Amino acid sequence: MLSLLNAGFLPWLAALSVPVVIHLLTRKTRRKMDLPTVRFLQKSLANQSKLWRWRHLITLLLRTLALAAIVFAFLKPAWLSAFAGSRGQRAGVVILLDTSESMGYSAGGSSSFTKAKAEAEEALRGLRSGDKTNIVFCGAQPTLAVEAPTEDAQSLDSALQAAQVTEERADGASAVGLAVDQLTKMDTGVRKLIIISDFQRTNWADVRFESVPPNTSIAFVSVDSGRRENLGITSLRSRPATPRIGESTTVQAEVFNSSEVPRRVPVDLKLSDGRHFTDSVTIAPYSTGNVSFPLQFDKAERVEMTASIGEDNLASDNVRRATVDLRQMANVVLLTDEDLDAPTTAAFYLSRALHPDPASSSGFRVLPVRPKDLNNPTLKSADAVIVCNTPGMPEVQYEALARYVVGGGNLMWMLYGDRMQEELAAFGKHLPKAEPLPFKIESLADISKQGQGYVTLSEARYDSRLLKAFRDTASSLSSAKFTRFCITSEVDKRGELLLKYEDGTAAAVRTGEGSGNLLLLNMSPAPGWSDLARQDVFVPLVHEFLKGILLRDSGQREANPGGPASTTIVPTTAAVSAKDANGKIMPVAADKTTGSVVIEHVAQSGFYRVFAGNDEVASIPVNPHPDESDLRSIDPTELESKRQRQVSVLQAAAGGAGMATIQKGLELWPYLLGVAILCLLLEHAVRRVGTKRRPA
Amino acid sequence: MPPSSEPTPPPKVRLPPHITSAPPRVGAPLTPPPPPRQARTYLNPGDLGRLQNFQFAAKLVVEGFYQGKHRSPYHDFSSEFADYRPYTPGDEIRAIDWRAYARTDRFYIKLFRKETDMSCTILVDKSNSMAFRGEEEDLTKLQYASYMAAAISYLLIKQGDKASLALCDDKIRTYIPPGGTNLALQHSLVALERVQPGGPTQLAASLQALFGIVKRRGLLVVISDFLDDTDAVFSALGMFAHRGFSILLLHTLTADELNLPDTQNALFRDPESAFTIAAEPDSIRSSYQDEIHAFIRDLDARAKARRMNYQLCATYEPYHKALEAFLTARNRH
């Protein structure tokens, strides 16, 4: 739509008649002259093109066009986009302002958020009397500047001035939904949605605009300054998440390189117990690099960990926090009728594998129990039970074991012994009908005198947490030779088939039974069954199996600014309270029965501490969402292409110029002057072509 | 008779009465005196146009031409000695008889008798197209041609050759038979002085008619703008060439015909056919010049192919080109 910003100059259009008048006046009457060589003149004229013959009209046209362009330039025409709207109509405008963490990116002295606020201010200045407006602040939970669309630009401006960038992740879809809700409340003929953001890809790529009313114009105003580089710590966790005292633990930090060049990043790790570590990692462009700190914890306590990297243009993601709640050693009940001191028994090797070094803790406290001595208290205190050759176990014990597993216990059953078939069947009878055993034992195989005399493990499921540690040392698992094992039926699809022998028989299967874990090991370390106990892989295999079925608590769920933060404490009757990273008291909701504690809304990163009475009982680490560290932006044209029918305007803004251009339109006078110059140059060329002055 | 060992004394020559034996003046210069300046300027057509008398004009042209060359226009040295005459500026230095100078302290030129005399026919085109005069020029093409013809006639007769004159348009209008006397020269000069342009150009037809008139072969000089059927003209000229004539074509055109007048917009009219055409000279000039130069080159090429001499004589140029061309043609004959 064309608009004339200087319409007062319109009468000057009459000047367009000047070149026509001059052309008519200067068309002199021809002189009559004799020339004997007229025939050569005739030949010359005949050789000229029609276009050349009409060139005087062409020059007239070009002169008129040049003059018209100059006159129009003085009228200051501006090409208004459809977004600029029609004059005289009230408009309903919603400004969606991105307040997410990435908007805090600051380069050249001005942050993206500062630029965005300037654009929003420009948009408010462009409002006309009668226009209804509201502002949506787009964070983790979008909020409105005022309750309902208003004509009071002053109140909106105040809200805008008070707005701050947050450490939250932008929920673009919710923000658009809130904006649409505001737009539908506006009874104006013209509706406009102005989205001012850095259009971070991780936040905006999946945002849809189908819900935007059809007659709404959308302007995408990008404040992305182009090439933004950032390093951010996106993850800090310990493996295992809840290590036991004495257990080898790895604290791993992940760093994301949001830049086009590889970066070498030093990472600092500080623990609340006073320890301090540093390591470096080289990270490829737009990739994640890991740095690991191997640790061991000797006390049962809560340890706060803080990882940090150097300062850059986005500081909020340079620090990350995590908490490790250390536990006592795991109680492992070794249920067996075998002699623990006899080197011919599986129990002998198992008990030594569980505690290989008497001088140091393995994280497991092994309690050997005879089947006839198994009782409920023993089962209740057991973190895991290993069943290893219990031919004389009373029926009631099978029922107790089944109850233990279904109630949340962890049972590792070594299928070993002459009466294994009956034992397993007796146990399986007590499992829920919906969750039977994953397979049946069909017979016992002794292949010591067949073929090569043994089988080896040929397939392993390395993506399972029970076997992940052996991914890079696969050959170690296949080194063990097995001479005796059970022939099983086909494994039910409920079962997680972890290991297979080379003849296809299942060697290890895990399944969930009720709330618990059941791990069936179709193998034995006893000398008559295999040489597994002599292999280096035996001890780590037992430990990984146990840790795998014990690992149900994957640690604390990560809390991000803008959302809730929660934890579980030991149920208490004392009053539960919480304080934020600055010591300010936060409202909490605590369940005294389950020990669940929820802080409804956390605004900043840091450790939020939970108190039961005056005692600090938990700390909740709150960290920025890892996606905010990736500063790559989506081209607004991609967003525009998702809108099929509506009109939108794309602007890459810097310092308010974008909104100014949207509202005033594209001024055309420079182009018109260019056209005028071009026409004059063409006119000069047309006049010169083929023209030759008579020589002196 | 055995050769004499002594040099042969020079023959005694009786000096004619007009050559006196006055004693040499003391301090008299040994170098010949410089020629009068005015004669040289009359090579320019503009200046020539101011002269009323054709004979005087012709004389000045010729003498002015030779002045530049420091030769005498009147005699060459291929004839036997005939007489003495006083030295005039421009005479060949080698023609000075030093013995006569030694005796008289004055410079005398030996005169020789020509063994043969040449007949030259000058055909001047007097058609309507020759009446054209450029805007910034003083002479029409016909006037220019007339002065040129007069100068050539004058030179021929003074050199002892014979000159005839024919004036034509679509046919021969005037014919002065060949003559080598002053009277014959007078007849030609008067005819040239009085000639008026008129009639259409039919040079080919005129040449054919002239061919029937001219009996004795010699030099044919055609002075025209050649705005006729070129094939027909050269076909007619071919007859003369075949008979053994040396042919010189002096092509007269004005500056306006070569470059178009300097005007914005004009309606051009052919004076012979009355055909008119409108044009803007500035915008058509380049293309027109290509055409006219192609025409000139065509004439030149055809002349060369037939061993004829051709010279473009623009009416704003001095006559020396024409005279150079004439002398070249004459010497070849």
Short mmCIF file of C-alpha atoms in Angstrom, two decimals, chain A residues 260-590:
data_model
loop_
_atom_site.label_atom_id
_atom_site.label_comp_id
_atom_site.label_asym_id
_atom_site.label_seq_id
_atom_site.Cartn_x
_atom_site.Cartn_y
_atom_site.Cartn_z
CA GLU A 260 31.25 -21.84 14.63
CA VAL A 261 34.76 -22.61 15.84
CA PRO A 262 36.14 -25.39 18.05
CA ARG A 263 36.78 -24.29 21.61
CA ARG A 264 38.93 -25.64 24.41
CA VAL A 265 37.15 -25.08 27.69
CA PRO A 266 38.52 -25.49 31.22
CA VAL A 267 35.86 -26.73 33.65
CA ASP A 268 36.03 -26.19 37.40
CA LEU A 269 34.26 -28.50 39.85
CA LYS A 270 33.88 -27.51 43.48
CA LEU A 271 32.34 -29.76 46.09
CA SER A 272 30.82 -28.63 49.32
CA ASP A 273 33.17 -30.96 51.17
CA GLY A 274 36.01 -28.69 50.12
CA ARG A 275 37.38 -30.61 47.18
CA HIS A 276 38.20 -28.77 43.97
CA PHE A 277 38.96 -30.23 40.56
CA THR A 278 39.79 -28.80 37.14
CA ASP A 279 39.87 -30.38 33.73
CA SER A 280 39.62 -29.21 30.11
CA VAL A 281 37.75 -30.40 27.08
CA THR A 282 37.93 -29.51 23.39
CA ILE A 283 34.54 -29.14 21.78
CA ALA A 284 33.66 -29.04 18.08
CA PRO A 285 31.32 -26.31 16.77
CA TYR A 286 27.72 -26.67 17.90
CA SER A 287 28.54 -29.82 19.83
CA THR A 288 28.66 -31.06 23.38
CA GLY A 289 31.84 -32.05 25.13
CA ASN A 290 32.10 -34.05 28.34
CA VAL A 291 34.55 -33.75 31.14
CA SER A 292 34.56 -36.40 33.88
CA PHE A 293 35.83 -36.27 37.42
CA PRO A 294 36.31 -39.68 39.08
CA LEU A 295 35.50 -39.47 42.79
CA GLN A 296 34.75 -41.51 45.81
CA PHE A 297 32.65 -40.55 48.79
CA ASP A 298 33.46 -41.89 52.24
CA LYS A 299 30.74 -40.33 54.32
CA ALA A 300 27.00 -40.68 54.17
CA GLU A 301 26.09 -37.04 53.62
CA ARG A 302 24.67 -34.61 51.10
CA VAL A 303 27.32 -33.07 48.85
CA GLU A 304 26.65 -29.98 46.77
CA MET A 305 28.61 -29.74 43.52
CA THR A 306 29.14 -26.61 41.46
CA ALA A 307 30.70 -26.71 38.01
CA SER A 308 31.74 -23.50 36.27
CA ILE A 309 33.44 -22.24 33.12
CA GLY A 310 34.83 -18.84 32.16
CA GLU A 311 32.76 -15.72 31.60
CA ASP A 312 31.27 -15.00 28.17
CA ASN A 313 28.47 -12.95 26.65
CA LEU A 314 25.77 -15.07 28.31
CA ALA A 315 26.77 -15.51 31.94
CA SER A 316 23.76 -17.32 33.34
CA ASP A 317 24.67 -20.71 31.84
CA ASN A 318 28.32 -20.65 32.90
CA VAL A 319 27.54 -22.24 36.30
CA ARG A 320 25.66 -25.47 37.01
CA ARG A 321 24.75 -27.11 40.28
CA ALA A 322 23.97 -30.59 41.41
CA THR A 323 23.43 -32.43 44.68
CA VAL A 324 24.54 -35.93 45.59
CA ASP A 325 22.84 -37.69 48.46
CA LEU A 326 25.17 -40.45 49.52
CA ARG A 327 23.76 -43.62 51.01
CA GLN A 328 24.97 -46.38 53.23
CA MET A 329 26.31 -49.56 51.69
CA ALA A 330 23.76 -51.77 50.04
CA ASN A 331 22.57 -54.73 52.10
CA VAL A 332 22.82 -57.81 49.95
CA VAL A 333 21.37 -61.08 51.26
CA LEU A 334 23.11 -64.10 49.81
CA LEU A 335 20.50 -66.87 50.09
CA THR A 336 22.29 -70.20 49.65
CA ASP A 337 22.66 -73.65 51.08
CA GLU A 338 26.27 -73.84 49.87
CA ASP A 339 29.40 -73.63 51.91
CA LEU A 340 30.79 -70.15 51.55
CA ASP A 341 34.28 -71.31 52.28
CA ALA A 342 34.35 -74.18 49.80
CA PRO A 343 36.04 -73.14 46.55
CA THR A 344 33.95 -75.61 44.64
CA THR A 345 30.73 -73.71 45.24
CA ALA A 346 29.24 -70.76 43.42
CA ALA A 347 28.47 -69.04 46.73
CA PHE A 348 32.16 -69.01 47.57
CA TYR A 349 32.97 -67.01 44.47
CA LEU A 350 29.90 -64.85 44.68
CA SER A 351 30.58 -63.71 48.23
CA ARG A 352 34.15 -62.83 47.32
CA ALA A 353 33.04 -60.98 44.16
CA LEU A 354 30.66 -58.87 46.20
CA HIS A 355 33.50 -57.81 48.55
CA PRO A 356 36.70 -58.43 46.61
CA ASP A 357 38.96 -56.21 48.73
CA PRO A 358 38.55 -56.74 52.45
CA ALA A 359 40.59 -53.59 53.09
CA SER A 360 38.15 -51.28 51.38
CA SER A 361 34.43 -51.01 51.09
CA SER A 362 32.78 -52.26 47.91
CA GLY A 363 29.53 -50.54 48.65
CA PHE A 364 27.84 -53.86 49.48
CA ARG A 365 27.32 -55.45 52.89
CA VAL A 366 26.91 -59.18 52.21
CA LEU A 367 24.67 -61.17 54.59
CA PRO A 368 24.72 -64.93 53.89
CA VAL A 369 21.43 -66.55 54.90
CA ARG A 370 20.30 -70.15 54.79
CA PRO A 371 16.95 -70.60 53.16
CA LYS A 372 15.47 -72.01 56.33
CA ASP A 373 16.62 -68.89 58.20
CA LEU A 374 15.13 -66.41 55.83
CA ASN A 375 12.59 -64.22 57.57
CA ASN A 376 10.66 -61.09 56.88
CA PRO A 377 12.88 -58.64 58.77
CA THR A 378 15.86 -59.90 56.84
CA LEU A 379 14.02 -59.40 53.59
CA LYS A 380 12.79 -55.98 54.62
CA SER A 381 16.29 -54.71 55.28
CA ALA A 382 17.70 -56.24 52.10
CA ASP A 383 18.44 -53.90 49.22
CA ALA A 384 18.96 -56.97 47.07
CA VAL A 385 18.72 -60.78 47.46
CA ILE A 386 20.89 -63.19 45.53
CA VAL A 387 19.56 -66.73 45.35
CA CYS A 388 22.27 -69.27 44.71
CA ASN A 389 21.46 -72.98 44.93
CA THR A 390 18.69 -73.48 47.52
CA PRO A 391 17.40 -77.00 46.90
CA GLY A 392 15.88 -77.40 50.32
CA MET A 393 14.04 -74.09 50.48
CA PRO A 394 10.58 -74.44 52.00
CA GLU A 395 7.61 -73.51 49.87
CA VAL A 396 6.80 -70.61 52.17
CA GLN A 397 10.16 -69.04 51.39
CA TYR A 398 9.36 -68.97 47.69
CA GLU A 399 6.19 -67.14 48.50
CA ALA A 400 8.11 -64.71 50.72
CA LEU A 401 10.62 -64.12 47.97
CA ALA A 402 7.88 -63.49 45.46
CA ARG A 403 6.24 -61.07 47.83
CA TYR A 404 9.61 -59.36 48.36
CA VAL A 405 10.14 -58.79 44.68
CA VAL A 406 6.63 -57.68 43.88
CA GLY A 407 6.83 -55.27 46.86
CA GLY A 408 9.82 -53.52 45.35
CA GLY A 409 12.72 -55.75 46.16
CA ASN A 410 15.58 -56.67 43.85
CA LEU A 411 16.14 -60.36 43.31
CA MET A 412 19.06 -61.89 41.43
CA TRP A 413 18.53 -65.62 40.94
CA MET A 414 21.44 -67.71 39.79
CA LEU A 415 19.94 -70.68 37.91
CA TYR A 416 22.34 -73.23 39.23
CA GLY A 417 21.84 -76.62 40.84
CA ASP A 418 20.34 -79.99 40.05
CA ARG A 419 16.87 -79.04 41.09
CA MET A 420 16.75 -75.70 39.39
CA GLN A 421 13.70 -76.50 37.35
CA GLU A 422 11.57 -77.24 40.38
CA GLU A 423 12.92 -74.32 42.33
CA LEU A 424 12.13 -71.79 39.66
CA ALA A 425 8.70 -73.26 39.04
CA ALA A 426 7.93 -73.13 42.74
CA PHE A 427 8.93 -69.49 42.82
CA GLY A 428 7.03 -68.65 39.66
CA LYS A 429 3.80 -69.99 41.13
CA HIS A 430 3.72 -67.10 43.57
CA LEU A 431 4.20 -64.34 41.04
CA PRO A 432 1.19 -62.39 39.74
CA LYS A 433 -0.54 -64.13 36.87
CA ALA A 434 -0.07 -61.01 34.71
CA GLU A 435 3.65 -61.04 35.33
CA PRO A 436 4.82 -64.63 35.11
CA LEU A 437 8.41 -65.71 34.79
CA PRO A 438 9.92 -64.66 31.45
CA PHE A 439 10.86 -68.24 30.60
CA LYS A 440 10.72 -71.82 31.86
CA ILE A 441 13.60 -74.18 32.40
CA GLU A 442 13.25 -77.18 30.15
CA SER A 443 16.31 -79.15 31.03
CA LEU A 444 19.84 -78.99 32.28
CA ALA A 445 22.58 -79.10 29.69
CA ASP A 446 26.04 -80.49 30.22
CA ILE A 447 28.10 -79.99 27.14
CA SER A 448 31.48 -80.63 28.68
CA LYS A 449 31.77 -83.75 26.65
CA GLN A 450 30.16 -82.43 23.44
CA GLY A 451 31.84 -80.65 20.62
CA GLN A 452 34.33 -78.14 21.89
CA GLY A 453 33.07 -78.82 25.36
CA TYR A 454 31.77 -75.33 26.20
CA VAL A 455 29.83 -72.38 24.95
CA THR A 456 30.60 -68.71 25.28
CA LEU A 457 28.48 -65.61 25.50
CA SER A 458 27.89 -64.39 21.96
CA GLU A 459 25.31 -61.58 22.24
CA ALA A 460 24.93 -58.85 24.80
CA ARG A 461 22.57 -55.92 25.16
CA TYR A 462 25.05 -53.15 25.82
CA ASP A 463 22.44 -50.38 25.84
CA SER A 464 21.03 -51.79 29.07
CA ARG A 465 22.27 -50.05 32.21
CA LEU A 466 23.31 -53.48 33.53
CA LEU A 467 25.80 -54.00 30.69
CA LYS A 468 26.67 -50.45 29.56
CA ALA A 469 30.00 -50.63 31.34
CA PHE A 470 31.12 -53.52 29.11
CA ARG A 471 30.38 -51.83 25.79
CA ASP A 472 33.99 -51.03 25.08
CA THR A 473 35.35 -54.33 26.44
CA ALA A 474 32.98 -56.75 24.72
CA SER A 475 35.66 -59.36 24.28
CA SER A 476 35.95 -59.74 28.04
CA LEU A 477 32.42 -61.13 28.25
CA SER A 478 33.00 -63.65 25.50
CA SER A 479 36.14 -65.00 27.12
CA ALA A 480 34.30 -67.01 29.75
CA LYS A 481 33.57 -70.66 28.97
CA PHE A 482 30.36 -72.26 30.19
CA THR A 483 29.96 -76.05 30.33
CA ARG A 484 26.70 -76.38 32.21
CA PHE A 485 23.58 -74.27 32.01
CA CYS A 486 19.84 -74.58 31.74
CA ILE A 487 18.02 -75.01 28.48
CA THR A 488 15.16 -72.55 28.58
CA SER A 489 12.00 -71.92 26.65
CA GLU A 490 11.75 -68.83 24.46
CA VAL A 491 12.04 -65.65 26.47
CA ASP A 492 8.76 -63.78 26.86
CA LYS A 493 8.76 -60.32 25.31
CA ARG A 494 8.26 -58.86 28.80
CA GLY A 495 11.75 -59.99 29.64
CA GLU A 496 14.83 -57.91 28.84
CA LEU A 497 17.19 -60.43 27.25
CA LEU A 498 20.59 -59.22 28.35
CA LEU A 499 22.96 -62.07 27.41
CA LYS A 500 22.81 -65.05 25.07
CA TYR A 501 24.97 -68.08 24.59
CA GLU A 502 26.27 -68.90 21.17
CA ASP A 503 23.64 -71.61 20.80
CA GLY A 504 20.89 -69.04 21.34
CA THR A 505 20.03 -70.00 24.92
CA ALA A 506 19.26 -67.05 27.19
CA ALA A 507 22.08 -66.41 29.66
CA ALA A 508 20.69 -63.40 31.54
CA VAL A 509 17.18 -61.93 31.53
CA ARG A 510 15.78 -59.09 33.60
CA THR A 511 12.15 -58.43 34.17
CA GLY A 512 10.02 -56.21 36.34
CA GLU A 513 7.77 -57.94 38.82
CA GLY A 514 5.41 -55.60 40.51
CA SER A 515 7.54 -52.81 41.93
CA GLY A 516 10.69 -54.90 41.94
CA ASN A 517 13.34 -56.27 39.70
CA LEU A 518 14.00 -59.91 38.91
CA LEU A 519 17.29 -60.85 37.28
CA LEU A 520 17.59 -64.49 36.17
CA LEU A 521 21.17 -65.56 35.53
CA ASN A 522 21.44 -68.79 33.60
CA MET A 523 25.03 -69.31 34.67
CA SER A 524 27.17 -70.17 37.65
CA PRO A 525 30.71 -69.31 38.64
CA ALA A 526 31.12 -72.75 40.22
CA PRO A 527 34.09 -74.59 38.69
CA GLY A 528 31.99 -77.42 37.35
CA TRP A 529 29.77 -75.04 35.47
CA SER A 530 32.12 -72.45 33.99
CA ASP A 531 35.45 -70.71 34.35
CA LEU A 532 33.65 -67.40 34.92
CA ALA A 533 35.17 -66.95 38.38
CA ARG A 534 38.65 -67.06 36.86
CA GLN A 535 37.86 -64.29 34.36
CA ASP A 536 38.62 -60.63 35.11
CA VAL A 537 35.12 -59.77 34.05
CA PHE A 538 33.47 -61.76 36.85
CA VAL A 539 33.69 -59.24 39.68
CA PRO A 540 32.65 -56.19 37.61
CA LEU A 541 29.85 -58.25 36.07
CA VAL A 542 28.41 -59.12 39.45
CA HIS A 543 28.74 -55.55 40.63
CA GLU A 544 27.14 -54.10 37.48
CA PHE A 545 24.28 -56.56 37.67
CA LEU A 546 23.62 -55.60 41.24
CA LYS A 547 24.00 -51.90 40.69
CA GLY A 548 21.77 -52.19 37.64
CA ILE A 549 18.87 -53.71 39.51
CA LEU A 550 19.44 -51.47 42.53
CA LEU A 551 19.41 -48.29 40.33
CA ARG A 552 15.79 -47.33 40.54
CA ASP A 553 16.25 -43.96 42.00
CA SER A 554 17.91 -41.98 39.19
CA GLY A 555 18.57 -39.03 41.39
CA GLN A 556 16.81 -35.72 41.70
CA ARG A 557 14.71 -34.40 38.81
CA GLU A 558 16.29 -31.21 37.43
CA ALA A 559 14.49 -28.00 38.27
CA ASN A 560 14.65 -24.97 35.96
CA PRO A 561 13.83 -21.32 36.64
CA GLY A 562 10.24 -20.50 35.87
CA GLY A 563 8.93 -23.84 37.03
CA PRO A 564 8.53 -25.79 40.27
CA ALA A 565 11.30 -27.44 42.24
CA SER A 566 10.66 -30.55 44.30
CA THR A 567 12.39 -33.10 46.40
CA THR A 568 11.62 -35.94 48.80
CA ILE A 569 12.67 -35.83 52.41
CA VAL A 570 12.28 -38.27 55.22
CA PRO A 571 8.66 -37.81 56.39
CA THR A 572 8.64 -35.52 59.37
CA THR A 573 6.19 -33.84 61.63
CA ALA A 574 8.28 -30.71 61.86
CA ALA A 575 7.32 -27.62 59.86
CA VAL A 576 8.84 -27.69 56.40
CA SER A 577 10.12 -24.47 54.86
CA ALA A 578 12.40 -23.45 52.02
CA LYS A 579 14.74 -20.61 51.20
CA ASP A 580 16.04 -19.52 47.80
CA ALA A 581 19.67 -19.01 46.83
CA ASN A 582 19.62 -15.57 48.45
CA GLY A 583 18.14 -16.82 51.70
CA LYS A 584 14.66 -15.51 50.96
CA ILE A 585 11.86 -17.67 52.33
CA MET A 586 9.83 -19.40 49.64
CA PRO A 587 6.33 -20.83 49.92
CA VAL A 588 6.38 -24.63 49.87
CA ALA A 589 3.87 -27.45 49.77
CA ALA A 590 4.98 -30.48 51.85
#
